[in-house]
Short mmCIF file of C-alpha atoms in Angstrom, two decimals:
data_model
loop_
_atom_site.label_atom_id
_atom_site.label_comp_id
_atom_site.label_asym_id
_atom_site.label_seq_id
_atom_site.Cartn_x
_atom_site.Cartn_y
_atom_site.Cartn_z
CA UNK K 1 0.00 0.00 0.00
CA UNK K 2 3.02 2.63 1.16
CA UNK K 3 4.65 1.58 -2.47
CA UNK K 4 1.12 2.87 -4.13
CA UNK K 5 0.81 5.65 -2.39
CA UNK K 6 4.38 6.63 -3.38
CA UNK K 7 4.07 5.53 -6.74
CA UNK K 8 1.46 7.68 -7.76
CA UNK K 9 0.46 6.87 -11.48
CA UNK K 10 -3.16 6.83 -13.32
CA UNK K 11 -3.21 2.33 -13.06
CA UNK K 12 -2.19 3.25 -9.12
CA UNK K 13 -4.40 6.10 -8.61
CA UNK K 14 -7.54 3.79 -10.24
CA UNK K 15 -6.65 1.00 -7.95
CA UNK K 16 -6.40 3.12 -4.76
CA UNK K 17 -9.58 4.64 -5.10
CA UNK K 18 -10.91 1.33 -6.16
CA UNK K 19 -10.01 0.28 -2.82
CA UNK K 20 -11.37 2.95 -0.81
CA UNK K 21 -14.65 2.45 -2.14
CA UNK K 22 -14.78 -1.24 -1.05
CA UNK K 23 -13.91 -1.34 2.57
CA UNK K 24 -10.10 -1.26 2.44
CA UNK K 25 -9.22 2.65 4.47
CA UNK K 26 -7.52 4.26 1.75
CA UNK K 27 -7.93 8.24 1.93
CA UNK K 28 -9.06 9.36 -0.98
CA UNK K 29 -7.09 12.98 0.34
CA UNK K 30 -3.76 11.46 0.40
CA UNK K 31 -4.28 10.33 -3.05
CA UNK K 32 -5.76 12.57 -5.55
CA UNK K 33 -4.68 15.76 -3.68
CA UNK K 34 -1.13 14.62 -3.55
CA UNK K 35 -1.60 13.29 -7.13
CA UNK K 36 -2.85 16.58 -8.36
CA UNK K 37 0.29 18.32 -6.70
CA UNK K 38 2.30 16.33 -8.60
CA UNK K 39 0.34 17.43 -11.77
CA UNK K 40 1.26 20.66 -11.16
CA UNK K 41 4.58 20.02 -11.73
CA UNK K 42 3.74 18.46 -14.63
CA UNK K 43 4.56 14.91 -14.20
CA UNK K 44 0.87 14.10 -14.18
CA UNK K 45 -2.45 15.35 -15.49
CA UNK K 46 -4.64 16.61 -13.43
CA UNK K 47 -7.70 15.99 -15.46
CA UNK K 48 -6.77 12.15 -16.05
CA UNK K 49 -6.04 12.26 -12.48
CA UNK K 50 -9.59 13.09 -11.61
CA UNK K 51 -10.73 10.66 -14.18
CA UNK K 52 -8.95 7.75 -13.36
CA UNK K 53 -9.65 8.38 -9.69
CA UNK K 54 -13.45 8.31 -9.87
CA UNK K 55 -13.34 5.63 -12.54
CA UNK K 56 -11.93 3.88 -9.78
CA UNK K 57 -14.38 4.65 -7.03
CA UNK K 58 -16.99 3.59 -9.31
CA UNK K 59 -15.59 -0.12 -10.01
CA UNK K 60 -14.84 0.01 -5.81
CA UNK K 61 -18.54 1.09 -5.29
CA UNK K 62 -19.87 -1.57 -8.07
CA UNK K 63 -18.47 -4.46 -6.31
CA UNK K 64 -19.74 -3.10 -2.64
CA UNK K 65 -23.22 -2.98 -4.59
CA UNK K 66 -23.25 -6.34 -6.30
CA UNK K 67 -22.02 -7.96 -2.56
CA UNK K 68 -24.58 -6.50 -0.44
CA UNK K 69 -26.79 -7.75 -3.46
CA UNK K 70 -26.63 -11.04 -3.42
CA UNK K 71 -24.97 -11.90 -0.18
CA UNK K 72 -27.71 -9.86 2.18
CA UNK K 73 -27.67 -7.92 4.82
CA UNK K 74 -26.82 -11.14 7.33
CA UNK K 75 -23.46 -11.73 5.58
CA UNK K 76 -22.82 -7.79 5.88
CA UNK K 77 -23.41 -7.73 9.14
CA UNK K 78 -21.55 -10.76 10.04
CA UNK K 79 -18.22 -9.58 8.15
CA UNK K 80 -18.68 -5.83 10.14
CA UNK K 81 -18.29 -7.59 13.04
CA UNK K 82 -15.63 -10.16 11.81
CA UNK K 83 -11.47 -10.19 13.03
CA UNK K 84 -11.13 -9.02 8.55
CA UNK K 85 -14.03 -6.10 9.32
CA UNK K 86 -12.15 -4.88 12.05
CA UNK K 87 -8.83 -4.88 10.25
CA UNK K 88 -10.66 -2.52 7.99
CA UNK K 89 -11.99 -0.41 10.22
CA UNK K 90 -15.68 -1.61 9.58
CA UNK K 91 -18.04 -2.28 12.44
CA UNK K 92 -21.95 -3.23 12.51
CA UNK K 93 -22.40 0.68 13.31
CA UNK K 94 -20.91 2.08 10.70
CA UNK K 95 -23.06 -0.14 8.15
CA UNK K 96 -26.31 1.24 9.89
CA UNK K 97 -25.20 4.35 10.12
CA UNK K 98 -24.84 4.19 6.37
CA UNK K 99 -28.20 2.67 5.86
CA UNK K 100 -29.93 4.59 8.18
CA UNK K 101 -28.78 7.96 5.72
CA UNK K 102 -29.84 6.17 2.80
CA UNK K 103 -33.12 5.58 4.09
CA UNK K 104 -33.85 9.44 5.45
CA UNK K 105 -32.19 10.61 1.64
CA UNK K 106 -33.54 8.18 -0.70
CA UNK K 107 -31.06 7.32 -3.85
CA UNK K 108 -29.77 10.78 -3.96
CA UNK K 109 -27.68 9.92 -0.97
CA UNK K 110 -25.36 8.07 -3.42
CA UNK K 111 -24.67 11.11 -4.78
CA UNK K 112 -24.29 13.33 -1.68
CA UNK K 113 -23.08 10.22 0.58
CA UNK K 114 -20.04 10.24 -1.92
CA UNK K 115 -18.97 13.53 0.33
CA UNK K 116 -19.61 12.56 3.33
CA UNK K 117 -16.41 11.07 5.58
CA UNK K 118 -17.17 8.04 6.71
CA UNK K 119 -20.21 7.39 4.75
CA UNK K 120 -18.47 7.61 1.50
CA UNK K 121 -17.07 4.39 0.97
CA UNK K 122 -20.24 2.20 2.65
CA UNK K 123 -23.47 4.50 0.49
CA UNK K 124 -23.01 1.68 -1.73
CA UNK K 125 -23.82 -1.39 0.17
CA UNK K 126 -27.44 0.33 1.49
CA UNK K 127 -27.60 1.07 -2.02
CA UNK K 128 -27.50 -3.21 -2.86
CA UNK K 129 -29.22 -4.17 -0.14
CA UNK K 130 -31.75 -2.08 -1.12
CA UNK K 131 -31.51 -3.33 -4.90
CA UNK K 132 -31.40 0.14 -6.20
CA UNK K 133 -31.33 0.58 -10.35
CA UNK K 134 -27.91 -0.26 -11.00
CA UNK K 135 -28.17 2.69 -13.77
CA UNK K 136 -29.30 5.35 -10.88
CA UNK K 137 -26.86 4.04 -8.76
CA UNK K 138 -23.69 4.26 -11.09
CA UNK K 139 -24.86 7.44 -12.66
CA UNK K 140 -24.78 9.22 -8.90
CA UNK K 141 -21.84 7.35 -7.75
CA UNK K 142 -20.25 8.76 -10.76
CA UNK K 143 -21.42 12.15 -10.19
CA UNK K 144 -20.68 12.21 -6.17
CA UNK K 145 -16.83 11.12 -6.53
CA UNK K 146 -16.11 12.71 -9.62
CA UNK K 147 -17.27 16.14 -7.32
CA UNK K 148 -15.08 15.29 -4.37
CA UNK K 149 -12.08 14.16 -6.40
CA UNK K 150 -12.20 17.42 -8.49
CA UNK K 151 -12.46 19.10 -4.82
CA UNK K 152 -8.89 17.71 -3.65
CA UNK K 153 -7.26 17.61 -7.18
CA UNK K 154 -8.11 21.62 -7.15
CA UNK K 155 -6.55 21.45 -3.15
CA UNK K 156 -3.44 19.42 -4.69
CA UNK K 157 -2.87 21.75 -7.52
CA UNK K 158 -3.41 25.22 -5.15
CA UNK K 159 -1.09 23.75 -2.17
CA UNK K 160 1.89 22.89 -5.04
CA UNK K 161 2.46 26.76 -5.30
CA UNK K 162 2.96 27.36 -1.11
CA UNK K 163 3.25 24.13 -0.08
CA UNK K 164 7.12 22.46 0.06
CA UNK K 165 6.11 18.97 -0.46
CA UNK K 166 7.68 17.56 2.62
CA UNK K 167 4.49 19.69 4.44
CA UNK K 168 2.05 18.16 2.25
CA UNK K 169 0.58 15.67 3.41
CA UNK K 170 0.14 17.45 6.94
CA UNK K 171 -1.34 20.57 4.82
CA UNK K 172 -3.82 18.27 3.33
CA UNK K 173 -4.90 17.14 6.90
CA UNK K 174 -5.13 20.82 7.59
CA UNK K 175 -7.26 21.52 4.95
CA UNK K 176 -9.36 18.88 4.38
CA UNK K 177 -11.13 19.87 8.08
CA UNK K 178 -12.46 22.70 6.53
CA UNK K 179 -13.24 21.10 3.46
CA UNK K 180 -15.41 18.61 4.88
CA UNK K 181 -17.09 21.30 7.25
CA UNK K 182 -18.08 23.08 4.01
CA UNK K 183 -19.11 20.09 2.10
CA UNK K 184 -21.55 18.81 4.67
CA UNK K 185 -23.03 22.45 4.65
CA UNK K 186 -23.23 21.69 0.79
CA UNK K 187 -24.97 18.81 1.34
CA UNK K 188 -27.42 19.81 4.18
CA UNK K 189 -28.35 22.68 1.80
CA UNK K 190 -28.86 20.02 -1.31
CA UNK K 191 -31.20 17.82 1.00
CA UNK K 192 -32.98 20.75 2.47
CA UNK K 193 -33.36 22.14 -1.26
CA UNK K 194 -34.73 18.87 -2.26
CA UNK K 195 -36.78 17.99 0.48
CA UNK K 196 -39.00 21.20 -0.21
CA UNK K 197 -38.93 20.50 -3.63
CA UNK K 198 -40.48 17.25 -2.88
CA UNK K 199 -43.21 18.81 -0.71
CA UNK K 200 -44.47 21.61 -2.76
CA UNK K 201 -44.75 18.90 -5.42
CA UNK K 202 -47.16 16.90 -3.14
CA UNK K 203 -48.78 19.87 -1.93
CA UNK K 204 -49.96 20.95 -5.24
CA UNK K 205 -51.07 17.20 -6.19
CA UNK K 206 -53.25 17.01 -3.30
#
């Protein structure tokens, strides 16, 4: 893992992120924002960087899907609370936490899950379980990493012109608090935006 993360090419990149949408903790932020860094310099480009990153989190995603498809929510459960779980960081509580936001969002919270820390990289077993349209479900995955990727490929490529990069990755921590803080404001704002929508729409049916 320390060689990929050092090693940072688009095949790399698309394999990281592939893992951080399973359930293998892989920061996304110590990925593309270092990745895009390195773009600046021009070793890299920061636009296939983006791509290859959220092609990634889509294959990741797709397999978390098809799993919690077919295997149930049981056999979730039961690996959560496994000695493997564990060594991912995964726990029963995280899963329902997961499912209990896809139940109060609906299938926009694959979208706006995809933001969220520590809902980002579970949205898509709730999703399965749930036996969401694959289409609907790839289409927002899509759209909800391909957001927050462009979000720390833009903080990789501002932090290469005041950042040395042995301060980096410490920087990135740094910043990515206030990221965060600002993205769940996004979101709360999407879902509050929605949720009216959704009302007046009733309202003037009845």
């Amino acid at each position: 893992m320390n060689w990929l993360l050092n090693n940072l090419n688009y095949p790399n990149i698309l394999l990281l992120m592939l893992f951080e949408s399973t359930v293998i903790p892989v920061p996304s932020e110590l990925v593309v924002a270092p990745a895009a860094y390195h773009a600046a310099s021009g070793n890299l480009n920061v636009f296939l960087v983006v791509l290859f990153a959220t092609i990634g989190a889509a294959i990741g995603a797709s397999i978390n899907y098809v799993v919690a498809l077919y295997v149930g929510r049981p056999v979730v459960y039961k690996f959560a609370n496994s000695k493997w779980g564990k060594m991912c960081l995964l726990n029963q509580e995280k899963v329902e936490k997961s499912e209990r936001y896809f139940d109060d969002h609906g299938i926009v919270a694959t979208l706006t899950g995809r933001l969220i820390p520590g809902i980002r990289h579970l949205i898509s077993i709730p999703a399965g379980l749930a036996r969401m349209n694959y289409g609907k479900f790839l289409l927002y995955t899509t759209i909800g990493a391909g957001v927050w990727h462009s979000i720390l490929a833009a903080l990789g490529w501002y932090l290469h012109s005041i950042v040395p990069e042995e301060e980096l990755d410490a920087t990135i921590e740094k910043y990515n608090h206030y990221i965060v803080l600002g993205i769940i404001a996004i979101v709360a704002l999407v879902v509050a935006w929605l949720v009216i929508k959704y009302k007046r729409k009733k309202h003037k049916e009845a």
